[in-house]
Tab-separated table of C-alpha atoms in Angstrom:
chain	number	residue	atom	x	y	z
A	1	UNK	CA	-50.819	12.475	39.257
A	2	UNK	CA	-50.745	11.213	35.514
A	3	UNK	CA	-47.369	9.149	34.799
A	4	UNK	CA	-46.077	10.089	31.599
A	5	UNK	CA	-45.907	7.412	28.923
A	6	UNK	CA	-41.901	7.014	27.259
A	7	UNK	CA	-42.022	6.802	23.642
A	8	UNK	CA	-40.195	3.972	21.918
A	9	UNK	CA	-37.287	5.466	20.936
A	10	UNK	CA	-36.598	4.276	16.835
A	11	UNK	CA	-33.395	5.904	16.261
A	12	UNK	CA	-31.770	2.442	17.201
A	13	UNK	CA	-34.027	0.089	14.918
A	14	UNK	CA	-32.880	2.459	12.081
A	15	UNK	CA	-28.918	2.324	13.015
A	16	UNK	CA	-28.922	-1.506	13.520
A	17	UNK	CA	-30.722	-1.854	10.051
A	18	UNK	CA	-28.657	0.219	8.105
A	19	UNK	CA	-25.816	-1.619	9.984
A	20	UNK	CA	-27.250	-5.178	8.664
A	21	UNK	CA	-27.838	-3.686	5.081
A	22	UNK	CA	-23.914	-2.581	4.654
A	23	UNK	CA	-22.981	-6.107	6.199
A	24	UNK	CA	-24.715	-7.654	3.343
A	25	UNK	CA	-23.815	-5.404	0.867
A	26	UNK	CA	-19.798	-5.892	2.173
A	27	UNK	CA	-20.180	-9.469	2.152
A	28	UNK	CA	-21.769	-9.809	-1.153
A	29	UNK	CA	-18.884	-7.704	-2.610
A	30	UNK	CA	-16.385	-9.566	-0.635
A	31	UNK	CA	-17.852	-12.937	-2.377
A	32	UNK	CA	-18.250	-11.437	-5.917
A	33	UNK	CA	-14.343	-10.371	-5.138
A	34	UNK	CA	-13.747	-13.869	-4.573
A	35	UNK	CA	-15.746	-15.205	-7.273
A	36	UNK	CA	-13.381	-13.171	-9.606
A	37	UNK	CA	-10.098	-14.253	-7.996
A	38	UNK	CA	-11.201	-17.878	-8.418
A	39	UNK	CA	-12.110	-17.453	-12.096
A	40	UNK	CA	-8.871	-15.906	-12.343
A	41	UNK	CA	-6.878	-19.003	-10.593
A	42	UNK	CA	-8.861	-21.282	-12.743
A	43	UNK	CA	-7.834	-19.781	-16.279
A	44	UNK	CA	-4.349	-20.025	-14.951
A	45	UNK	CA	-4.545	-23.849	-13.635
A	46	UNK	CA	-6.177	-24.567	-16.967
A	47	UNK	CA	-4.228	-23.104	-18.985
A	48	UNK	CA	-0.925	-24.555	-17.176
A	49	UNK	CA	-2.509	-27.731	-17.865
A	50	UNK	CA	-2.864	-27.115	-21.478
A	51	UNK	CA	0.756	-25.830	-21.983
A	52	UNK	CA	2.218	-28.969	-19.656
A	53	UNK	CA	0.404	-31.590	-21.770
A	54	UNK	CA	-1.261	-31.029	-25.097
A	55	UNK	CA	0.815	-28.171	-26.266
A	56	UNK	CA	3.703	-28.909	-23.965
A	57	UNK	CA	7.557	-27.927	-25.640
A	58	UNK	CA	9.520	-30.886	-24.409
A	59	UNK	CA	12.437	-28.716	-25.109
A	60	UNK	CA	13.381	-25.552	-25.784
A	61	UNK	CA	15.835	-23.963	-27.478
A	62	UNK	CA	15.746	-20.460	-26.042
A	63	UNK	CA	16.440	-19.495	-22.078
A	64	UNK	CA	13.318	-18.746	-21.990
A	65	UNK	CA	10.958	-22.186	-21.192
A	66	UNK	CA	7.022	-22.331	-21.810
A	67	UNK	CA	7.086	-25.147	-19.369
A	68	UNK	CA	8.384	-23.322	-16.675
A	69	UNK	CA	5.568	-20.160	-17.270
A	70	UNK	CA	2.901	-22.914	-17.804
A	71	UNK	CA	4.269	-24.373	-14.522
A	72	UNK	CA	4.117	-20.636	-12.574
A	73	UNK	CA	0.585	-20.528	-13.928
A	74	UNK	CA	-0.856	-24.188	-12.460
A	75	UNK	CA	0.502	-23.331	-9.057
A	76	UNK	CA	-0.801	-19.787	-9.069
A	77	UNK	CA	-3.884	-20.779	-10.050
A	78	UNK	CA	-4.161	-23.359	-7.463
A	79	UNK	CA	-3.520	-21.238	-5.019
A	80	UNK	CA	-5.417	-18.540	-6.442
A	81	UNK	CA	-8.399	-20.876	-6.277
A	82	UNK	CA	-7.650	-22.189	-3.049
A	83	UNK	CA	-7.459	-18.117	-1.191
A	84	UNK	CA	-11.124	-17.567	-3.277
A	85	UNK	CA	-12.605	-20.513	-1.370
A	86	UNK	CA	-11.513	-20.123	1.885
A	87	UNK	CA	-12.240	-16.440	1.847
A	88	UNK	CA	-15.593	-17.609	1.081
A	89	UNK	CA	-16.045	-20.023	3.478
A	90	UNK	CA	-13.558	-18.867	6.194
A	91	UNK	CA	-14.004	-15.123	6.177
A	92	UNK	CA	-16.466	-15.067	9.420
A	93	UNK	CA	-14.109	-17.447	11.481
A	94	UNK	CA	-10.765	-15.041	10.532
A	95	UNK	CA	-12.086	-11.984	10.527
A	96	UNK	CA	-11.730	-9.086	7.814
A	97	UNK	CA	-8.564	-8.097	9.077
A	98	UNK	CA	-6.568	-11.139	9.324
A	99	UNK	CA	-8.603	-12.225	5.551
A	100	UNK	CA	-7.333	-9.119	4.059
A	101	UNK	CA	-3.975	-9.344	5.293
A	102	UNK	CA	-3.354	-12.891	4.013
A	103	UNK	CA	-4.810	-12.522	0.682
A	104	UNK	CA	-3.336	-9.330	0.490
A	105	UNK	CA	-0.104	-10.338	0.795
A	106	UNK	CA	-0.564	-13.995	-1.032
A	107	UNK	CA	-1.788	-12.574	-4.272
A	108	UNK	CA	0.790	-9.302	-4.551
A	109	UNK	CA	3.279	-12.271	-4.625
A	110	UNK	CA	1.485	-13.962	-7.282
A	111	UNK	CA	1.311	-10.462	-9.183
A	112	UNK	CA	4.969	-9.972	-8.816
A	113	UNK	CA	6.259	-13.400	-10.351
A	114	UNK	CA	3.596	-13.796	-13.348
A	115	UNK	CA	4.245	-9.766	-14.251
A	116	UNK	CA	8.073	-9.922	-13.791
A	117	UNK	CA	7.742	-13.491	-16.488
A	118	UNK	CA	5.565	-11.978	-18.621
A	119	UNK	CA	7.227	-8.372	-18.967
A	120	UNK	CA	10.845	-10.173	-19.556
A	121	UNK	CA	9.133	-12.919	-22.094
A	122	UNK	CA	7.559	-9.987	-24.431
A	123	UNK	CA	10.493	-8.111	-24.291
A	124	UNK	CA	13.006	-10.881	-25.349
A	125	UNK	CA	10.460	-11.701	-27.799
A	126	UNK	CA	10.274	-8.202	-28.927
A	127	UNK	CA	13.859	-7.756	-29.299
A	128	UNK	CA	14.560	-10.293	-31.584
A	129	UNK	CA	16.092	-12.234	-29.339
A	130	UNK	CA	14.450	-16.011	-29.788
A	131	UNK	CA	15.311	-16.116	-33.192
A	132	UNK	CA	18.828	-15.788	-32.377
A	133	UNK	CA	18.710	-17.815	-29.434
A	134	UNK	CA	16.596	-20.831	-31.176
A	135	UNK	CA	19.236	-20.016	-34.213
A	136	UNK	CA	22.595	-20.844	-32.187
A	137	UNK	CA	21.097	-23.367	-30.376
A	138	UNK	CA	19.144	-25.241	-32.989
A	139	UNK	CA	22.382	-25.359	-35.071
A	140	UNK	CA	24.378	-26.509	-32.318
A	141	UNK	CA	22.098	-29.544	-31.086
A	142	UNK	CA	21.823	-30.198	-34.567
A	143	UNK	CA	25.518	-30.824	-34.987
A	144	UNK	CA	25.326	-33.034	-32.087
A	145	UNK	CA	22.907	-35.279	-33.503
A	146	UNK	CA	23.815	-39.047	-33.443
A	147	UNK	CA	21.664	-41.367	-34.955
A	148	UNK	CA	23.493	-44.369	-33.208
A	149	UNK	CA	22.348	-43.122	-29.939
A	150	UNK	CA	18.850	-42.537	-29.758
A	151	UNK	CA	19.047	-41.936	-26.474
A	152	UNK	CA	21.562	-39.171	-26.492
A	153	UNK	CA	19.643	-35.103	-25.071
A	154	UNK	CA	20.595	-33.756	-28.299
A	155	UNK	CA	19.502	-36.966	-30.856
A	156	UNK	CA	15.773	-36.600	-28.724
A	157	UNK	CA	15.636	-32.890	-29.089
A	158	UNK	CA	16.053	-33.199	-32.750
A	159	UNK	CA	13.848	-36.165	-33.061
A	160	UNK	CA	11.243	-34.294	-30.825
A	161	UNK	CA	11.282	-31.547	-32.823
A	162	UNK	CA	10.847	-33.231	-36.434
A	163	UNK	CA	8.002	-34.773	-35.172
A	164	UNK	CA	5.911	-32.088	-33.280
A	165	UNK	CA	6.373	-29.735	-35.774
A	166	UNK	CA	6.707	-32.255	-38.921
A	167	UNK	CA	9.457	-30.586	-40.593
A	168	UNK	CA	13.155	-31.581	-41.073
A	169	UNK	CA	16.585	-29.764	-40.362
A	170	UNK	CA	16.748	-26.276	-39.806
A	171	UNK	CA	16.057	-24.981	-43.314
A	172	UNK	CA	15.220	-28.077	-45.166
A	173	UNK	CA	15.703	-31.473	-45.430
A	174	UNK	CA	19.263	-30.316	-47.110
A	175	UNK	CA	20.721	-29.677	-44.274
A	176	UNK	CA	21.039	-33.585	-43.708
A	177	UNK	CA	23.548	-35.784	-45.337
A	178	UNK	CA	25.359	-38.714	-45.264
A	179	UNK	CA	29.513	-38.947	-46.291
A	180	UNK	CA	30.338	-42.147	-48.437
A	181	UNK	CA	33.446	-43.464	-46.865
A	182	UNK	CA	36.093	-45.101	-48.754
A	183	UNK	CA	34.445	-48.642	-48.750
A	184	UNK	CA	31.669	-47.467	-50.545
A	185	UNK	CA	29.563	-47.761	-47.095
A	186	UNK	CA	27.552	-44.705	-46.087
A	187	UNK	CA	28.386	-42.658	-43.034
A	188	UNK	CA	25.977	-41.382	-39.971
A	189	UNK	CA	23.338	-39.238	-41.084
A	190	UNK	CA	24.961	-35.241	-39.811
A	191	UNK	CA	23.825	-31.990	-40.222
A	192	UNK	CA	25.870	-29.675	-42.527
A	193	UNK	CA	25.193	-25.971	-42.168
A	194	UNK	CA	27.455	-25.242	-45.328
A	195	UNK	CA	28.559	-27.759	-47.314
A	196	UNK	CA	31.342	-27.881	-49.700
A	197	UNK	CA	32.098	-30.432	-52.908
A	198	UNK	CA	34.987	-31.819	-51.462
A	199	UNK	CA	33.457	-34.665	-49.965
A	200	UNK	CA	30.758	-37.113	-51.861
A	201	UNK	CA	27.073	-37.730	-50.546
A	202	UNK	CA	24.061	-38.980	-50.026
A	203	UNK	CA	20.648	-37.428	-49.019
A	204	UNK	CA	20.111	-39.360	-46.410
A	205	UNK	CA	18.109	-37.898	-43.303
A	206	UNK	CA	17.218	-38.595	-40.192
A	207	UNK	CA	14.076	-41.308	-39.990
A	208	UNK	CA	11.959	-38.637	-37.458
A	209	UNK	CA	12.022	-36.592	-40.812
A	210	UNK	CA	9.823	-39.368	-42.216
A	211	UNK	CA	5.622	-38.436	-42.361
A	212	UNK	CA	5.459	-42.360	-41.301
A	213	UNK	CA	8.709	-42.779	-39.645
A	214	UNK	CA	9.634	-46.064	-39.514
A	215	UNK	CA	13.531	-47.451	-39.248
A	216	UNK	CA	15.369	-46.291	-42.007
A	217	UNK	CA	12.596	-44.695	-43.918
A	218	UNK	CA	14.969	-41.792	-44.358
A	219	UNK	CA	17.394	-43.368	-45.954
A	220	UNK	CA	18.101	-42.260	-49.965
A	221	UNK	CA	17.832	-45.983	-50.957
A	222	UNK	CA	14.128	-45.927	-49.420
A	223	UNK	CA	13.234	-42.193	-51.731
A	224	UNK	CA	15.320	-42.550	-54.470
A	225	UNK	CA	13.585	-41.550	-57.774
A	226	UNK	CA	10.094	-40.916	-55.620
A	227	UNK	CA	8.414	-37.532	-54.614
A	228	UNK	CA	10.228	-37.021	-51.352
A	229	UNK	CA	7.165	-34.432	-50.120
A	230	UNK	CA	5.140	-37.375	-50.562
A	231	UNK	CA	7.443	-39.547	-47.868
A	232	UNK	CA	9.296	-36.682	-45.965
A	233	UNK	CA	8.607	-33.458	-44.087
A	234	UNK	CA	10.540	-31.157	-46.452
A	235	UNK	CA	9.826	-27.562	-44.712
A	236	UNK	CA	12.189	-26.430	-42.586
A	237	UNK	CA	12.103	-26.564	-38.276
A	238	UNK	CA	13.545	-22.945	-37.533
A	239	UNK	CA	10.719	-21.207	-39.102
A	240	UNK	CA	8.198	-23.106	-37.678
A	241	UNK	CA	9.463	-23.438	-34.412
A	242	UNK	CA	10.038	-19.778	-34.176
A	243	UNK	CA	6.673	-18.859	-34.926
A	244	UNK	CA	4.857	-21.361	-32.792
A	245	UNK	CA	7.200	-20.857	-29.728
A	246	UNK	CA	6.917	-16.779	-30.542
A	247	UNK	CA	2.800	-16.561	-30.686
A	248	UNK	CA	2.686	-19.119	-27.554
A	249	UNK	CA	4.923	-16.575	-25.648
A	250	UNK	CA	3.240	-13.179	-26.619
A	251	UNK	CA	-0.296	-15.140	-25.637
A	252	UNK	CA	0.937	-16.177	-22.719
A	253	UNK	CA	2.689	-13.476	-21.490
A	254	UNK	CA	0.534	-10.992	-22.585
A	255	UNK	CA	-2.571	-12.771	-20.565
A	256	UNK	CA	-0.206	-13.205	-17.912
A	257	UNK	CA	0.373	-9.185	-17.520
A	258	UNK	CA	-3.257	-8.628	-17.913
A	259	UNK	CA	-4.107	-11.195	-14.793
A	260	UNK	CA	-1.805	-9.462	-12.944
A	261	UNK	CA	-2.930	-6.333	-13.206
A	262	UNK	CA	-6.602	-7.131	-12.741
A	263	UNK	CA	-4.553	-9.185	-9.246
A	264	UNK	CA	-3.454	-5.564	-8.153
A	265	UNK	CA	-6.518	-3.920	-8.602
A	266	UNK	CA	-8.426	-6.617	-6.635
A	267	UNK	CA	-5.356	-6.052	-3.937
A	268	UNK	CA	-6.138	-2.351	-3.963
A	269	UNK	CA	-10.255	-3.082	-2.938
Protein backbone atom coordinates (compact mmCIF):
# COMPACT_ATOMS: atom_id res chain seq x y z
CA UNK A 1 0.00 0.00 0.00
CA UNK A 2 1.78 3.35 -1.10
CA UNK A 3 1.61 6.06 1.87
CA UNK A 4 0.85 9.27 0.48
CA UNK A 5 3.45 12.00 0.83
CA UNK A 6 1.82 15.58 2.71
CA UNK A 7 2.86 18.56 0.92
CA UNK A 8 4.41 21.40 2.88
CA UNK A 9 1.78 23.54 3.28
CA UNK A 10 3.23 27.50 2.34
CA UNK A 11 0.23 29.43 3.06
CA UNK A 12 1.80 30.05 6.62
CA UNK A 13 5.46 31.11 5.47
CA UNK A 14 3.57 33.72 3.32
CA UNK A 15 1.18 35.07 6.33
CA UNK A 16 4.08 35.24 8.88
CA UNK A 17 6.17 37.22 6.21
CA UNK A 18 3.78 39.62 5.26
CA UNK A 19 3.16 39.85 9.08
CA UNK A 20 7.08 40.74 9.65
CA UNK A 21 7.05 43.18 6.58
CA UNK A 22 4.01 45.45 8.13
CA UNK A 23 5.90 45.21 11.60
CA UNK A 24 8.75 46.90 10.01
CA UNK A 25 7.02 49.09 7.96
CA UNK A 26 4.79 50.22 11.40
CA UNK A 27 7.82 50.59 13.30
CA UNK A 28 9.75 52.54 10.84
CA UNK A 29 6.75 54.97 10.63
CA UNK A 30 6.33 54.94 14.29
CA UNK A 31 10.21 56.13 14.52
CA UNK A 32 10.06 58.63 11.58
CA UNK A 33 6.79 59.90 13.75
CA UNK A 34 9.06 60.29 16.51
CA UNK A 35 11.87 61.68 14.70
CA UNK A 36 9.43 64.56 13.76
CA UNK A 37 8.02 65.14 17.26
CA UNK A 38 11.60 65.46 18.54
CA UNK A 39 12.61 67.98 15.85
CA UNK A 40 9.58 69.67 16.80
CA UNK A 41 10.47 69.75 20.78
CA UNK A 42 13.89 70.84 19.83
CA UNK A 43 12.91 74.09 17.77
CA UNK A 44 10.79 74.88 20.75
CA UNK A 45 13.61 74.27 23.59
CA UNK A 46 15.86 76.29 21.32
CA UNK A 47 14.04 78.78 20.62
CA UNK A 48 12.86 79.26 24.46
CA UNK A 49 16.43 79.48 25.03
CA UNK A 50 16.96 82.20 22.61
CA UNK A 51 13.97 84.35 23.82
CA UNK A 52 15.07 83.68 27.79
CA UNK A 53 18.65 84.88 27.17
CA UNK A 54 19.91 86.67 24.11
CA UNK A 55 16.73 88.31 23.09
CA UNK A 56 15.13 88.04 26.49
CA UNK A 57 12.50 91.34 27.43
CA UNK A 58 13.42 91.82 31.05
CA UNK A 59 10.19 93.62 31.20
CA UNK A 60 7.31 94.19 29.54
CA UNK A 61 5.02 96.66 29.25
CA UNK A 62 2.00 94.88 27.82
CA UNK A 63 -0.04 91.80 29.68
CA UNK A 64 1.15 89.95 27.35
CA UNK A 65 5.04 88.56 28.35
CA UNK A 66 7.56 87.00 25.69
CA UNK A 67 9.19 85.44 28.66
CA UNK A 68 6.41 83.60 29.73
CA UNK A 69 5.68 82.11 25.79
CA UNK A 70 9.51 81.56 25.52
CA UNK A 71 9.13 79.78 28.91
CA UNK A 72 5.85 77.50 27.56
CA UNK A 73 8.11 76.73 24.62
CA UNK A 74 11.48 75.31 26.67
CA UNK A 75 9.26 73.07 28.72
CA UNK A 76 7.24 71.84 25.79
CA UNK A 77 10.02 71.17 23.98
CA UNK A 78 11.62 69.27 26.66
CA UNK A 79 9.04 67.24 27.03
CA UNK A 80 8.34 67.00 23.51
CA UNK A 81 11.86 65.64 23.15
CA UNK A 82 11.74 63.55 26.04
CA UNK A 83 8.01 61.48 24.66
CA UNK A 84 10.16 61.18 21.00
CA UNK A 85 12.91 59.26 22.82
CA UNK A 86 11.24 57.07 24.92
CA UNK A 87 8.78 56.15 22.24
CA UNK A 88 11.80 55.18 20.48
CA UNK A 89 13.42 53.32 22.86
CA UNK A 90 10.47 52.20 25.08
CA UNK A 91 7.80 51.40 22.55
CA UNK A 92 8.45 47.38 22.64
CA UNK A 93 8.50 47.29 26.57
CA UNK A 94 4.89 49.49 26.72
CA UNK A 95 3.25 48.31 24.06
CA UNK A 96 1.38 50.31 21.17
CA UNK A 97 -1.51 50.79 23.18
CA UNK A 98 -0.33 52.12 26.36
CA UNK A 99 2.54 54.35 23.84
CA UNK A 100 -0.30 55.78 22.01
CA UNK A 101 -2.34 56.58 24.85
CA UNK A 102 0.37 58.52 26.71
CA UNK A 103 1.67 60.46 23.90
CA UNK A 104 -1.64 60.91 22.80
CA UNK A 105 -2.79 62.54 25.56
CA UNK A 106 0.76 64.38 26.54
CA UNK A 107 1.07 66.20 23.28
CA UNK A 108 -2.92 67.30 22.78
CA UNK A 109 -2.01 69.15 26.06
CA UNK A 110 0.94 70.67 24.61
CA UNK A 111 -1.28 71.61 21.44
CA UNK A 112 -3.86 73.18 23.60
CA UNK A 113 -1.57 75.67 25.68
CA UNK A 114 0.95 76.81 22.74
CA UNK A 115 -2.39 77.29 20.27
CA UNK A 116 -4.58 78.97 22.97
CA UNK A 117 -0.98 81.59 23.53
CA UNK A 118 -0.44 81.97 20.20
CA UNK A 119 -4.15 82.58 18.89
CA UNK A 120 -4.69 85.28 21.91
CA UNK A 121 -0.98 86.90 21.21
CA UNK A 122 -1.85 87.56 17.29
CA UNK A 123 -5.05 88.71 18.05
CA UNK A 124 -4.09 91.36 20.73
CA UNK A 125 -1.43 92.17 18.41
CA UNK A 126 -3.82 92.47 15.62
CA UNK A 127 -6.15 94.62 17.38
CA UNK A 128 -4.06 97.28 18.18
CA UNK A 129 -3.92 96.53 21.43
CA UNK A 130 0.09 96.62 22.45
CA UNK A 131 0.44 99.92 21.32
CA UNK A 132 -2.03 101.07 23.71
CA UNK A 133 -1.03 98.87 26.35
CA UNK A 134 2.95 99.66 25.96
CA UNK A 135 1.46 103.47 25.57
CA UNK A 136 -0.28 103.70 29.17
CA UNK A 137 2.16 101.78 30.68
CA UNK A 138 5.35 103.21 29.27
CA UNK A 139 4.03 106.68 30.29
CA UNK A 140 3.17 105.63 33.61
CA UNK A 141 6.59 103.86 34.64
CA UNK A 142 8.04 106.71 33.10
CA UNK A 143 6.49 109.13 35.55
CA UNK A 144 7.69 106.95 38.22
CA UNK A 145 11.17 107.19 37.35
CA UNK A 146 13.59 108.21 40.21
CA UNK A 147 16.99 108.68 39.50
CA UNK A 148 17.90 108.66 43.32
CA UNK A 149 16.85 105.14 43.52
CA UNK A 150 18.37 103.04 41.10
CA UNK A 151 17.05 100.32 42.52
CA UNK A 152 13.43 101.24 42.41
CA UNK A 153 11.03 98.41 39.51
CA UNK A 154 10.14 101.39 37.65
CA UNK A 155 13.87 103.44 37.60
CA UNK A 156 15.26 99.62 36.16
CA UNK A 157 12.51 99.28 33.66
CA UNK A 158 13.33 102.59 32.25
CA UNK A 159 17.00 102.14 32.50
CA UNK A 160 16.53 98.60 30.90
CA UNK A 161 14.80 99.86 28.27
CA UNK A 162 17.18 102.89 27.18
CA UNK A 163 19.75 100.57 26.98
CA UNK A 164 18.43 97.46 25.04
CA UNK A 165 16.87 99.42 22.64
CA UNK A 166 19.36 102.61 22.77
CA UNK A 167 16.84 105.21 22.62
CA UNK A 168 15.59 107.73 25.26
CA UNK A 169 12.02 108.68 26.65
CA UNK A 170 9.06 107.77 24.95
CA UNK A 171 9.23 110.12 21.96
CA UNK A 172 12.56 111.69 22.36
CA UNK A 173 15.01 112.69 24.56
CA UNK A 174 12.42 115.81 25.22
CA UNK A 175 10.44 114.12 27.18
CA UNK A 176 13.20 114.43 30.01
CA UNK A 177 13.84 117.46 32.05
CA UNK A 178 15.08 118.82 34.97
CA UNK A 179 13.09 121.92 37.15
CA UNK A 180 15.60 124.64 38.50
CA UNK A 181 14.49 125.19 42.01
CA UNK A 182 14.67 128.42 43.67
CA UNK A 183 18.40 128.09 44.77
CA UNK A 184 19.48 127.93 41.44
CA UNK A 185 20.16 123.98 42.06
CA UNK A 186 18.70 121.60 39.50
CA UNK A 187 15.93 119.18 40.34
CA UNK A 188 15.63 115.15 39.63
CA UNK A 189 15.72 114.34 36.15
CA UNK A 190 11.36 113.53 35.40
CA UNK A 191 9.56 112.76 32.54
CA UNK A 192 7.07 115.41 31.25
CA UNK A 193 4.48 114.18 28.79
CA UNK A 194 3.30 117.90 28.15
CA UNK A 195 5.08 120.53 29.34
CA UNK A 196 4.11 124.02 29.92
CA UNK A 197 6.39 127.48 30.29
CA UNK A 198 5.49 128.03 33.64
CA UNK A 199 8.27 126.41 35.16
CA UNK A 200 12.17 126.93 34.00
CA UNK A 201 14.49 123.97 32.76
CA UNK A 202 17.10 122.13 31.91
CA UNK A 203 17.63 119.23 29.37
CA UNK A 204 18.87 117.08 31.52
CA UNK A 205 18.18 113.20 30.98
CA UNK A 206 18.55 110.24 32.43
CA UNK A 207 22.45 108.82 32.21
CA UNK A 208 21.01 105.17 30.59
CA UNK A 209 20.12 107.68 27.70
CA UNK A 210 23.88 108.11 27.29
CA UNK A 211 25.61 105.85 24.06
CA UNK A 212 28.55 105.49 26.85
CA UNK A 213 26.63 105.91 29.95
CA UNK A 214 28.64 106.80 32.56
CA UNK A 215 27.42 108.86 35.94
CA UNK A 216 26.07 111.96 34.98
CA UNK A 217 26.84 111.83 31.34
CA UNK A 218 23.29 113.01 30.84
CA UNK A 219 23.48 115.87 32.48
CA UNK A 220 23.10 119.41 30.22
CA UNK A 221 26.40 120.67 31.78
CA UNK A 222 28.16 117.41 30.23
CA UNK A 223 26.26 118.28 26.27
CA UNK A 224 25.94 121.73 26.38
CA UNK A 225 26.90 123.40 23.03
CA UNK A 226 27.94 119.65 21.59
CA UNK A 227 26.02 117.40 19.03
CA UNK A 228 23.85 115.57 21.50
CA UNK A 229 23.31 112.51 18.67
CA UNK A 230 26.89 112.26 18.96
CA UNK A 231 26.66 111.57 23.06
CA UNK A 232 22.92 110.53 23.45
CA UNK A 233 20.36 108.11 22.04
CA UNK A 234 17.97 110.75 20.66
CA UNK A 235 15.17 108.36 18.94
CA UNK A 236 12.44 107.68 20.81
CA UNK A 237 11.63 104.06 23.02
CA UNK A 238 7.79 103.65 22.12
CA UNK A 239 8.41 103.19 18.53
CA UNK A 240 11.04 100.95 18.83
CA UNK A 241 9.84 98.96 21.47
CA UNK A 242 6.58 98.50 19.75
CA UNK A 243 7.97 97.19 16.74
CA UNK A 244 10.51 94.84 18.20
CA UNK A 245 8.07 93.46 20.90
CA UNK A 246 5.22 93.35 17.87
CA UNK A 247 7.46 91.25 15.11
CA UNK A 248 8.83 88.98 18.17
CA UNK A 249 5.11 88.19 18.99
CA UNK A 250 3.64 87.57 15.42
CA UNK A 251 7.00 85.18 14.91
CA UNK A 252 6.45 83.56 17.77
CA UNK A 253 3.04 83.06 17.86
CA UNK A 254 2.58 82.44 14.48
CA UNK A 255 5.32 79.38 14.65
CA UNK A 256 3.70 78.50 17.72
CA UNK A 257 0.12 77.86 15.87
CA UNK A 258 1.87 76.16 13.09
CA UNK A 259 3.68 73.51 15.68
CA UNK A 260 0.58 72.93 17.01
CA UNK A 261 -1.17 72.07 14.30
CA UNK A 262 1.47 69.85 12.74
CA UNK A 263 1.12 68.35 17.02
CA UNK A 264 -2.60 67.46 16.08
CA UNK A 265 -2.02 65.95 12.97
CA UNK A 266 0.76 63.72 14.40
CA UNK A 267 -2.06 63.02 17.33
CA UNK A 268 -4.51 62.05 14.62
CA UNK A 269 -1.79 59.12 13.03
Amino acid sequence: MRKLSRQPDHKYDIDETQINKSIKITSYLITVNNVLLFGLGLILFILGILYLTIYKYSYSFTIYSIDFLAGVFLSSGFVLCALAISGIFLLKPLGRPVYSLLIAMLVFIIFLLIFILGVIGLSMNNNDEFMSQTRQNMMKTAKKFDESNPRGHDTRKINWLHKRFSCCGLNSYNDWKSLIAFQGINGPVKYFDKYDNKYPYIDDVPDSCCINPTKNCGKNINVFGRDRSLILNTKGCLILYYNSFSRDVTFLCALAITISVILLEHIKK
